[in-house]
XYZ file of N, CA and C in Angstrom:
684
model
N 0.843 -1.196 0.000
C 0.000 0.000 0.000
C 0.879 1.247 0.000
N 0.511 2.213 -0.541
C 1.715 3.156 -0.662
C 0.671 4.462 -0.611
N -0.357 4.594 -0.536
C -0.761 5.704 -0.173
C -1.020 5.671 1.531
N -0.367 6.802 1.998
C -0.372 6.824 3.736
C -1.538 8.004 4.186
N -2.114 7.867 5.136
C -2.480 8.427 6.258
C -2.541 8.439 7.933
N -2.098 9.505 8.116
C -1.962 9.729 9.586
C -3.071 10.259 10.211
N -3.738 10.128 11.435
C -4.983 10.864 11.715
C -4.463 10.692 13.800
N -5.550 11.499 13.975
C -5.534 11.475 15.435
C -6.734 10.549 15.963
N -6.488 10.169 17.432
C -7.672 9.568 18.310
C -8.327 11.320 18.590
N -9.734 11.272 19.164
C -10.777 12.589 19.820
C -11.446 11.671 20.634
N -11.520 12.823 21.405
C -12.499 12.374 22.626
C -13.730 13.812 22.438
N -13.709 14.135 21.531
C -14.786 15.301 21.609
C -15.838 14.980 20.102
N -17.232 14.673 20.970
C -18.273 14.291 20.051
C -19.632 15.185 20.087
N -20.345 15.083 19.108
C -22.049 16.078 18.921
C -21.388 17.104 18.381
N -22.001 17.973 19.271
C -22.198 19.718 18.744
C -20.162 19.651 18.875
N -19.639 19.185 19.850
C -18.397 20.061 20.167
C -17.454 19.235 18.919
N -17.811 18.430 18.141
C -17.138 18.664 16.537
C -17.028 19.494 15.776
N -18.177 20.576 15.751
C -17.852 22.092 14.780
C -16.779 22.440 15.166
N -16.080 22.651 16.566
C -14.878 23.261 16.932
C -13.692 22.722 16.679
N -14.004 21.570 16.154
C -12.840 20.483 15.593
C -12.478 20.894 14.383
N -13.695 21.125 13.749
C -13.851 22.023 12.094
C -13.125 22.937 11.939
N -13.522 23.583 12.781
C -12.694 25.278 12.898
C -11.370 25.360 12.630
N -10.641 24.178 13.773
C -9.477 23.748 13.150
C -8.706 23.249 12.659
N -9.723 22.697 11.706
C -9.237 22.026 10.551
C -9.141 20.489 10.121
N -10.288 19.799 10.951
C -10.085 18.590 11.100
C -11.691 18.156 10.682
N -11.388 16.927 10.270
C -12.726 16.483 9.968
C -13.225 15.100 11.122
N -14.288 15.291 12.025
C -14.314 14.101 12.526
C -14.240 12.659 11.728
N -13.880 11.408 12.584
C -13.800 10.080 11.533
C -14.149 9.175 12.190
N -14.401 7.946 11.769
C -14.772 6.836 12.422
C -13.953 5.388 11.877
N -13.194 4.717 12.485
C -13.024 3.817 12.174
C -13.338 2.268 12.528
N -14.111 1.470 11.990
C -14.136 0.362 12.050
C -14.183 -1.346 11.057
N -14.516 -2.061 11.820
C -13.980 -3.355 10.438
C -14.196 -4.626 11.326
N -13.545 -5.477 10.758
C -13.551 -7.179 11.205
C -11.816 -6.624 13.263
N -12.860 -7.427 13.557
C -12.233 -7.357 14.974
C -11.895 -6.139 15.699
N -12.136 -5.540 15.168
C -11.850 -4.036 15.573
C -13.241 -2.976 16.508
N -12.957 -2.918 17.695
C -13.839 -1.867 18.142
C -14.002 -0.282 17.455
N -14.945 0.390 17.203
C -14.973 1.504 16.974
C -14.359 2.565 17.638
N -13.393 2.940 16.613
C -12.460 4.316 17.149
C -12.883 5.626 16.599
N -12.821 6.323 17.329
C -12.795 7.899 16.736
C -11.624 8.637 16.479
N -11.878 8.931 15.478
C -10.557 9.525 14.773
C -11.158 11.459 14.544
N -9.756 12.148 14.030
C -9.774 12.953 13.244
C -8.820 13.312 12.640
N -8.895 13.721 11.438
C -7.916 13.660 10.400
C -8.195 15.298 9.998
N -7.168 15.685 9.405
C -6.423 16.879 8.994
C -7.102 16.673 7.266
N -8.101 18.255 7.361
C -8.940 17.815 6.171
C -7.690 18.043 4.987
N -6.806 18.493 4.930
C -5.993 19.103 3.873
C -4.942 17.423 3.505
N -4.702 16.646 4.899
C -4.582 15.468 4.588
C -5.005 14.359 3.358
N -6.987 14.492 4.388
C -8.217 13.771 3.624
C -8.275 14.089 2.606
N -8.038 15.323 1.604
C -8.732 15.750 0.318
C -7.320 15.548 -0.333
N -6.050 15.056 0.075
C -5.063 14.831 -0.568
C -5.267 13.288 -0.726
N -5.326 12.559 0.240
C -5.511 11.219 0.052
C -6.480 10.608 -0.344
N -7.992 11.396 -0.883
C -9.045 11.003 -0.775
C -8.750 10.888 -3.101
N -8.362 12.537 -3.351
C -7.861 12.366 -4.918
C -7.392 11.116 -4.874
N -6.164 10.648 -4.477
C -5.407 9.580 -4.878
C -6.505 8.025 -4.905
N -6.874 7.846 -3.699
C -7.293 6.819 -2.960
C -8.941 6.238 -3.446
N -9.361 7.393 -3.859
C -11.109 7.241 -3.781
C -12.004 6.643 -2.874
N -12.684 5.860 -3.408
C -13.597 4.821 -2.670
C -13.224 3.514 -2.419
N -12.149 3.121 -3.352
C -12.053 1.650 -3.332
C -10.731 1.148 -3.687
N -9.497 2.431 -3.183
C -8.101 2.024 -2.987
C -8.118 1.574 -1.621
N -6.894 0.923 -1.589
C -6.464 0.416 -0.220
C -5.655 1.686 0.313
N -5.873 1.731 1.888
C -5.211 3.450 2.314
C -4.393 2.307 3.172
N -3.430 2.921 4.083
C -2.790 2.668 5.134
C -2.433 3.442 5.938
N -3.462 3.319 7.011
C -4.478 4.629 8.224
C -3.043 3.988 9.256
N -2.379 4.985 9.682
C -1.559 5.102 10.814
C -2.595 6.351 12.241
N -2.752 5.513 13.188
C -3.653 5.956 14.536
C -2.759 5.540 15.709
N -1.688 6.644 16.456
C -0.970 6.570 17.495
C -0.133 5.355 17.217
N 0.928 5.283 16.089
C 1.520 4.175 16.099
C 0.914 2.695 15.067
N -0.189 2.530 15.688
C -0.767 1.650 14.953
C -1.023 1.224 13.364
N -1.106 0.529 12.697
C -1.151 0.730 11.054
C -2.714 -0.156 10.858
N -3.285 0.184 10.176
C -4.547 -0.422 9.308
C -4.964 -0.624 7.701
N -5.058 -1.530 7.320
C -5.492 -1.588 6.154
C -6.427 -0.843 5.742
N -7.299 0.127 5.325
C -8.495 0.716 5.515
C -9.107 0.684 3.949
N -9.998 1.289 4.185
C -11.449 1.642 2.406
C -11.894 2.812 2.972
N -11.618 3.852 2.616
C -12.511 5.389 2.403
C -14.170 4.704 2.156
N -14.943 4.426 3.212
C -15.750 3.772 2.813
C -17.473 4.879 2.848
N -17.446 5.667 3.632
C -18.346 7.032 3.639
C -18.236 8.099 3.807
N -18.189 9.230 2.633
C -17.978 10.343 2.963
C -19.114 11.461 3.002
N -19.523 12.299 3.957
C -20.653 13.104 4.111
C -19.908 14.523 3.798
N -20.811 14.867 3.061
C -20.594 16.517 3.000
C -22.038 17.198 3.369
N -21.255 18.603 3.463
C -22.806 19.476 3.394
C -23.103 19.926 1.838
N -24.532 19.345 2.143
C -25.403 19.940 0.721
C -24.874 21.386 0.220
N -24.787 22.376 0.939
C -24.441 23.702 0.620
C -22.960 23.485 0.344
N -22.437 23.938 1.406
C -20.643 24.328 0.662
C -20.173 23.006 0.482
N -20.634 22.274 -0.211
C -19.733 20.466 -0.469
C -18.375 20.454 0.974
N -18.391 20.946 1.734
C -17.804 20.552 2.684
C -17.767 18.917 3.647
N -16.646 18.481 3.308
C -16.488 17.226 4.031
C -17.096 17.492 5.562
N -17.816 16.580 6.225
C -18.272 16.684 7.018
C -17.837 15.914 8.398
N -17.731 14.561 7.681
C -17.321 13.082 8.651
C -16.553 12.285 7.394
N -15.986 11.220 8.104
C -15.476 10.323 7.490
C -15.446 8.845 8.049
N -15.600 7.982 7.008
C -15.596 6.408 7.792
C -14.912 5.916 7.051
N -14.298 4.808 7.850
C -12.914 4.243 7.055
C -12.980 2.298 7.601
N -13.083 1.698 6.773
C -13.538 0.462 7.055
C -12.064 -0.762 6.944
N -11.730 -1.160 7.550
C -10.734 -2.264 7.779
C -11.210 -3.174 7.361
N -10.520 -3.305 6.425
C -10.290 -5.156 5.836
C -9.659 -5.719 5.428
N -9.427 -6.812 5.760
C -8.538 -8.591 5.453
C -7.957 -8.511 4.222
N -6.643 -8.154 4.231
C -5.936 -8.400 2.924
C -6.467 -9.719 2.080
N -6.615 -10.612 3.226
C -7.046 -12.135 2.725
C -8.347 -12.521 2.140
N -9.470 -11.679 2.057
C -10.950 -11.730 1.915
C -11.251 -10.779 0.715
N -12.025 -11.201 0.061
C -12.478 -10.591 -1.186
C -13.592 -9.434 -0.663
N -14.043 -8.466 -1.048
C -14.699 -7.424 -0.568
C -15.302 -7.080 -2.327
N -16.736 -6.207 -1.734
C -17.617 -5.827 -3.077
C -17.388 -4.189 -2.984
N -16.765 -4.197 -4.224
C -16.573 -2.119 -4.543
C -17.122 -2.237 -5.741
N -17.431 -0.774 -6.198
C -18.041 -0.074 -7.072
C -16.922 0.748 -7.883
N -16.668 0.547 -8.889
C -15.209 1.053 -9.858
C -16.291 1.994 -11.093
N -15.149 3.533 -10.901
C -15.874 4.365 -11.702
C -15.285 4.014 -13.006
N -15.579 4.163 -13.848
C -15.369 4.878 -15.432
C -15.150 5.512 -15.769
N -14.050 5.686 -16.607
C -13.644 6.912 -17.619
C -13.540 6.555 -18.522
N -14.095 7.273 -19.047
C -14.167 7.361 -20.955
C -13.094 8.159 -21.446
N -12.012 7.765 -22.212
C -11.300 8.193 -22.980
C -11.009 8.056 -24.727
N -10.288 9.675 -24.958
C -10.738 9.660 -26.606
C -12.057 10.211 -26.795
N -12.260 10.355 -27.765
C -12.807 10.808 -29.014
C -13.985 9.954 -29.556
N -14.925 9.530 -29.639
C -16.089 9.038 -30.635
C -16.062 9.042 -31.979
N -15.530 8.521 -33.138
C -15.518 8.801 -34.726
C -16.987 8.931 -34.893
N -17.408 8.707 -33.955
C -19.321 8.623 -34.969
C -19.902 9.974 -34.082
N -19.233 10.368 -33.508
C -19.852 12.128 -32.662
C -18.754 12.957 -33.619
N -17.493 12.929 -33.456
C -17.086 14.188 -34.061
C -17.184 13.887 -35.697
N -17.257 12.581 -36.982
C -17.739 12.532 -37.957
C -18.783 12.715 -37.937
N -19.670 11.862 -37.539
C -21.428 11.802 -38.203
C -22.306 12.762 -37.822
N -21.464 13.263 -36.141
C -22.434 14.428 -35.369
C -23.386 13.313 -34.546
N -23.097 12.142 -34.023
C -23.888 11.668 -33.528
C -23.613 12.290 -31.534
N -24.497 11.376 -30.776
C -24.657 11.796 -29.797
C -24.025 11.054 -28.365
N -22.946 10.882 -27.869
C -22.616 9.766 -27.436
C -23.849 10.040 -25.266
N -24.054 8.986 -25.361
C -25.139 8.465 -23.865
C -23.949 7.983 -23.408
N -23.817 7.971 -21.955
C -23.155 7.692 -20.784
C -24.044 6.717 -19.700
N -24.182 5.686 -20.593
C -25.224 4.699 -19.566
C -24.555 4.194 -17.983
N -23.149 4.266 -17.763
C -22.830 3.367 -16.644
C -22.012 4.729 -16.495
N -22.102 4.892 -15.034
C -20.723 5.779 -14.460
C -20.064 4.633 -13.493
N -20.516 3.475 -12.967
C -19.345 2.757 -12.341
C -19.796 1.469 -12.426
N -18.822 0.650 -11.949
C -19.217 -0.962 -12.346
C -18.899 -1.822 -10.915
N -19.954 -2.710 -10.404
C -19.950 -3.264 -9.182
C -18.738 -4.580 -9.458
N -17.574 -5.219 -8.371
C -16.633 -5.718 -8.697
C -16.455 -6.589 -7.692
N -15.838 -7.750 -7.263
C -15.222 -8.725 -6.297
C -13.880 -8.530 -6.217
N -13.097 -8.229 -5.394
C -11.825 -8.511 -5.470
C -11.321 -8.613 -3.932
N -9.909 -9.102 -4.170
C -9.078 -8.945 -2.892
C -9.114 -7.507 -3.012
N -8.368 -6.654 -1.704
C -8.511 -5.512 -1.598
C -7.502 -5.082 -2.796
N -6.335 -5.422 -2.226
C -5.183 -5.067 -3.141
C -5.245 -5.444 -4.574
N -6.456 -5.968 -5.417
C -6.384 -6.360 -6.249
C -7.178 -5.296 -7.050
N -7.919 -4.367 -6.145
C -9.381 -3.510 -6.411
C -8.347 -2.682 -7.315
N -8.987 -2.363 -9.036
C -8.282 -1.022 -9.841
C -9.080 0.365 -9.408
N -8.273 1.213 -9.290
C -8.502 2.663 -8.678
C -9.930 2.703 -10.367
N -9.810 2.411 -11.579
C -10.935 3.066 -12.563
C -10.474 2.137 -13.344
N -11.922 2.054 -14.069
C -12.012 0.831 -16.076
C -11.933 2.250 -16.672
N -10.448 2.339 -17.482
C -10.496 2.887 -18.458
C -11.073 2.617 -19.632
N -12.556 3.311 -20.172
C -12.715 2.550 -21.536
C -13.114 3.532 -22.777
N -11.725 3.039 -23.610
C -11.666 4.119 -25.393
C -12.963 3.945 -25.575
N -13.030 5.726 -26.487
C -13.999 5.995 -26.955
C -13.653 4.970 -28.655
N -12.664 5.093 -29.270
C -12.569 4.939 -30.371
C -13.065 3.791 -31.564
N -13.583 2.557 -30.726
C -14.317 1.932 -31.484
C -15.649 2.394 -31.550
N -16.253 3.345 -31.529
C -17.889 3.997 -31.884
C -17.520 4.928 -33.342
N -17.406 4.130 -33.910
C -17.402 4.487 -35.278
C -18.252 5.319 -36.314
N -20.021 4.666 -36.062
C -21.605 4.540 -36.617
C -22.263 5.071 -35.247
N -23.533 5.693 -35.921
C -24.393 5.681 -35.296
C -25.076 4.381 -34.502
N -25.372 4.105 -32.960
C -26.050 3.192 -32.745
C -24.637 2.236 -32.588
N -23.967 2.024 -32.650
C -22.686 1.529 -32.269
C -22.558 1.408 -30.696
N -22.929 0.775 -29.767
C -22.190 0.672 -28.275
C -21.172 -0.144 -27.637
N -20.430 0.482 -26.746
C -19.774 -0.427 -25.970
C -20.254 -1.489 -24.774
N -20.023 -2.717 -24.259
C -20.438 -3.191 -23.079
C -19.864 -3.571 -21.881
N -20.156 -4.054 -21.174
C -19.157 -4.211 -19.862
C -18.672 -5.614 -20.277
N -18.799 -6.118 -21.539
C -17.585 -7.417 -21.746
C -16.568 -6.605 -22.651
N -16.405 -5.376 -22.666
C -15.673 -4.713 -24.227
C -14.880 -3.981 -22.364
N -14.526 -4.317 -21.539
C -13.730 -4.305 -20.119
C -12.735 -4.790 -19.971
N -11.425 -4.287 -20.358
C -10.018 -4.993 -19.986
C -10.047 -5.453 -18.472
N -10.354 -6.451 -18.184
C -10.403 -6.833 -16.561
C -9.015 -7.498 -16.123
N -8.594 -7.473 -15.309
C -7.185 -7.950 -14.186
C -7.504 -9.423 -14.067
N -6.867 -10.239 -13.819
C -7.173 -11.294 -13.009
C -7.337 -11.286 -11.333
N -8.183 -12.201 -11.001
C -8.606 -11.542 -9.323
C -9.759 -10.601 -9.471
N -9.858 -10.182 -10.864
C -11.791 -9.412 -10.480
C -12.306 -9.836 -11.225
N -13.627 -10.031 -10.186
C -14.727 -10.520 -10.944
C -16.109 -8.944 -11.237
N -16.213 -9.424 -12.430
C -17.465 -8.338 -12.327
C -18.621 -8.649 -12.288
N -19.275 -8.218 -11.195
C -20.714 -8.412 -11.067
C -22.009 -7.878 -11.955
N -21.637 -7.356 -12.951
C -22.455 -6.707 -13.979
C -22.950 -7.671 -15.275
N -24.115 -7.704 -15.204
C -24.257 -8.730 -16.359
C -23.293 -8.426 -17.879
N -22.717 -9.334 -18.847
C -21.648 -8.725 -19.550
C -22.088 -7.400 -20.476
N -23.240 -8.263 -21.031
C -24.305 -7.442 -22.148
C -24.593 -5.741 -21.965
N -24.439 -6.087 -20.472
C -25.083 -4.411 -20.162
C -24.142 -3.159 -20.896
N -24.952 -2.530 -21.305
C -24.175 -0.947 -22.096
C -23.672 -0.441 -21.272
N -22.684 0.050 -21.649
C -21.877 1.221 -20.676
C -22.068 2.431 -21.581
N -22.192 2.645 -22.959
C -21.882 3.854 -23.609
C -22.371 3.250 -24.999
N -23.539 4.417 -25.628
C -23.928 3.915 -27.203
C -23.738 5.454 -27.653
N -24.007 5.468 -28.785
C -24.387 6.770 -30.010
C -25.618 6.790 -30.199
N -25.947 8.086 -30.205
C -27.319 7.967 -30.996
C -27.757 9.425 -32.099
N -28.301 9.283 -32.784
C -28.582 10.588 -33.382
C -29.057 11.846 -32.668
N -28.672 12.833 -33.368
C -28.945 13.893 -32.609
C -30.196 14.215 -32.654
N -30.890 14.513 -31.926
C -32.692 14.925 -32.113
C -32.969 15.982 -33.103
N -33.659 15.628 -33.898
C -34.429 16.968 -34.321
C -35.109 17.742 -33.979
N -34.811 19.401 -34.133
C -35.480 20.137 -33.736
C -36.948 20.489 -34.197
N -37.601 20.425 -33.507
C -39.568 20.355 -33.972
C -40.087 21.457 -34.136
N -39.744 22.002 -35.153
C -40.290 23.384 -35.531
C -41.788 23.320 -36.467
N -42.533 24.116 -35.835
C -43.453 23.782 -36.582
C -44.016 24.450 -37.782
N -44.399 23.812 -39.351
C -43.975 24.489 -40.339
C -44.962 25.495 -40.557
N -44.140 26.652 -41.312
C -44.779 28.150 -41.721
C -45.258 27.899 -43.420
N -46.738 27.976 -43.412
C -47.422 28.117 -44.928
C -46.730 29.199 -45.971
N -45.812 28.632 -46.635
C -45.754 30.351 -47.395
C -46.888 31.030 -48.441
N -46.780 32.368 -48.325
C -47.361 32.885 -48.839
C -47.505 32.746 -49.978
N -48.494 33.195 -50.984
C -48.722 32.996 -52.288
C -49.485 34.098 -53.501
N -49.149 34.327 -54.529
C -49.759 35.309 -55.377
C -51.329 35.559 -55.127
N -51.212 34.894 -55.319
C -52.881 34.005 -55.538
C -53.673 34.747 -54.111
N -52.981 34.207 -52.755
C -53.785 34.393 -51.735
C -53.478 35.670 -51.550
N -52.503 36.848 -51.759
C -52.496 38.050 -51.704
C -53.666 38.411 -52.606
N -53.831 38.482 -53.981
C -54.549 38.927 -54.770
C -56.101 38.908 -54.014
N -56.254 37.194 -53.611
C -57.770 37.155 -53.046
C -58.184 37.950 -51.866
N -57.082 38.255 -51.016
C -57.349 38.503 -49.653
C -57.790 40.259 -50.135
N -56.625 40.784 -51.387
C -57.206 42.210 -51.785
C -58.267 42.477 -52.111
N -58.725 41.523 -52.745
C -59.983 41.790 -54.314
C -61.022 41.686 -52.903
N -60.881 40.707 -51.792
C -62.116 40.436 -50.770
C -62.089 41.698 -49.671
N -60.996 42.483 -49.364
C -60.955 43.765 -48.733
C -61.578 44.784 -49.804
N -61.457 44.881 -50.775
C -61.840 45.835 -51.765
C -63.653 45.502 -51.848
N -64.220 44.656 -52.164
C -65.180 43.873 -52.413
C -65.822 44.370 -50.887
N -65.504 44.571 -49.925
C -65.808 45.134 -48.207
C -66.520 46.263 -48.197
N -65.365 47.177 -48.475
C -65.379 48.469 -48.770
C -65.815 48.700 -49.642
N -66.234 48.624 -51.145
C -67.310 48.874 -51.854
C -68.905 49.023 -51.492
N -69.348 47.301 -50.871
C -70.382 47.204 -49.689
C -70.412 47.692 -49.091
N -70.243 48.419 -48.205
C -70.000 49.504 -47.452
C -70.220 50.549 -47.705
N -70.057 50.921 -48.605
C -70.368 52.344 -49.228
C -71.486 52.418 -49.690
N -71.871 51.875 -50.634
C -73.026 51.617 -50.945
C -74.409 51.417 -50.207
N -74.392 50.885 -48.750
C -74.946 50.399 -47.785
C -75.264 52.163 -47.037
N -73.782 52.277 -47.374
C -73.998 53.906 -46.723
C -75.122 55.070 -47.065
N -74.408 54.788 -48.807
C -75.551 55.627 -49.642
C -76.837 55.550 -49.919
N -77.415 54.235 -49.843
C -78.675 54.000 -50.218
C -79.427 54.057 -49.246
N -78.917 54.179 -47.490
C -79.670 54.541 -46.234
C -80.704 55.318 -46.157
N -81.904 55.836 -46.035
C -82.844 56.534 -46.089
C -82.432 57.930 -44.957
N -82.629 58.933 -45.221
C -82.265 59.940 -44.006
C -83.706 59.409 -43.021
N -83.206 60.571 -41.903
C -83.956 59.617 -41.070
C -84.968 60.707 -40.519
N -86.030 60.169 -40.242
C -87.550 61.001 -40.446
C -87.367 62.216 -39.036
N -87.822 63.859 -39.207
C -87.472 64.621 -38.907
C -89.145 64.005 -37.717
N -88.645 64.581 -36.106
C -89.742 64.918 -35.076
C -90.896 65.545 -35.705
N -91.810 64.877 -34.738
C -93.226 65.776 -34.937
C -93.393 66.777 -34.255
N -93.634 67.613 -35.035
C -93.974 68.868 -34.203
C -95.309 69.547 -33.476
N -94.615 69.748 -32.443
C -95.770 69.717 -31.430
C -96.598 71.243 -31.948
């Protein structure tokens, strides 16, 4: 294991953790196979250094007063508002025992069928559920864009350079990433105009106003009071 962390034991829990915050520490929790629950806190400038490297499903090696642990970054809480780390849990386990993680994806490269055809590339899987020894767990499935050639073209989770020692729990078939055409925009169509319907729409305004006039003129004046 070659990524390290150092953290402290606390004896200060509830409300009197904000003051832990203040200076700079994130409360933690550690536990696992044989192990009682410890409270830790770790130096957030530590955590967000080891947390890049490490993720969810590297092996860390948690040093606590001397002591060394195998550990898994196994829950991290933030606050909804400032994404601020909040707590941390860190789970111990058996070099010797296979454990279930979740391995993200990255897509690398280019699509020939998005930047030729203009197609649309979908992002069906962001991570893939896995078996492994700990030390066997890969930090990410790198997987090229470059065989999406065509439209409708996808990749699957058997198109997965896998290690020996992992198993993937994902049925093979399942998509990780297809193309698809780009949608059309639904505009809805404008009648054009025409000789014809200008001419009629005139001759029927003209044809108005003639009636009209006429209607005007032929009115009878209108019968003068009787006089008393």
């Amino acid at each position: 294991m070659s990524i390290q962390l150092t953290v402290l034991s606390r004896d200060t829990f509830g409300k009197k953790t904000s003051a832990l915050r203040r200076q700079g520490f994130i409360p933690a929790e550690l536990y696992g196979h044989g192990l009682k629950n410890v409270h830790l806190a770790v130096a957030q400038k530590d955590f967000q250094r080891t947390f890049v490297q490490a993720g969810e499903n590297a092996l860390v090696e948690l040093t606590v007063g001397g002591a060394k642990h195998a550990v898994m970054i196994c829950d991290v809480s933030r606050d909804p508002v400032s994404d601020e780390v909040m707590s941390v849990d860190f789970y111990q386990v058996r070099l010797d025992e296979r454990v279930k993680v979740k391995v993200p994806v990255h897509f690398a490269g280019e699509a020939p069928a998005v930047k030729e055809l203009g197609g649309v590339l979908v992002k069906a899987m962001q991570e893939i559920e896995i078996e492994a020894l700990p030390a066997d767990i890969p930090p990410a499935f790198t997987v090229p864009l470059e065989p999406l050639v065509q439209i409708g073209a996808s990749l699957r989770v058997k198109d997965i350079v896998v290690t020996g020692g992992v198993k993937v729990l994902v049925e093979p078939e399942t998509v990780i990433a297809t193309i698809t055409e780009k949608a059309a925009e639904e505009v809805a169509p404008v009648a054009p105009a025409t000789v014809d319907s200008v001419v009629v729409e005139t001759e029927e305004k003209k044809a108005e106003r003639a009636a009209k006039k006429d209607s005007e003129t032929q009115s009878p004046a209108a019968p003068e009071g009787r006089q008393q």
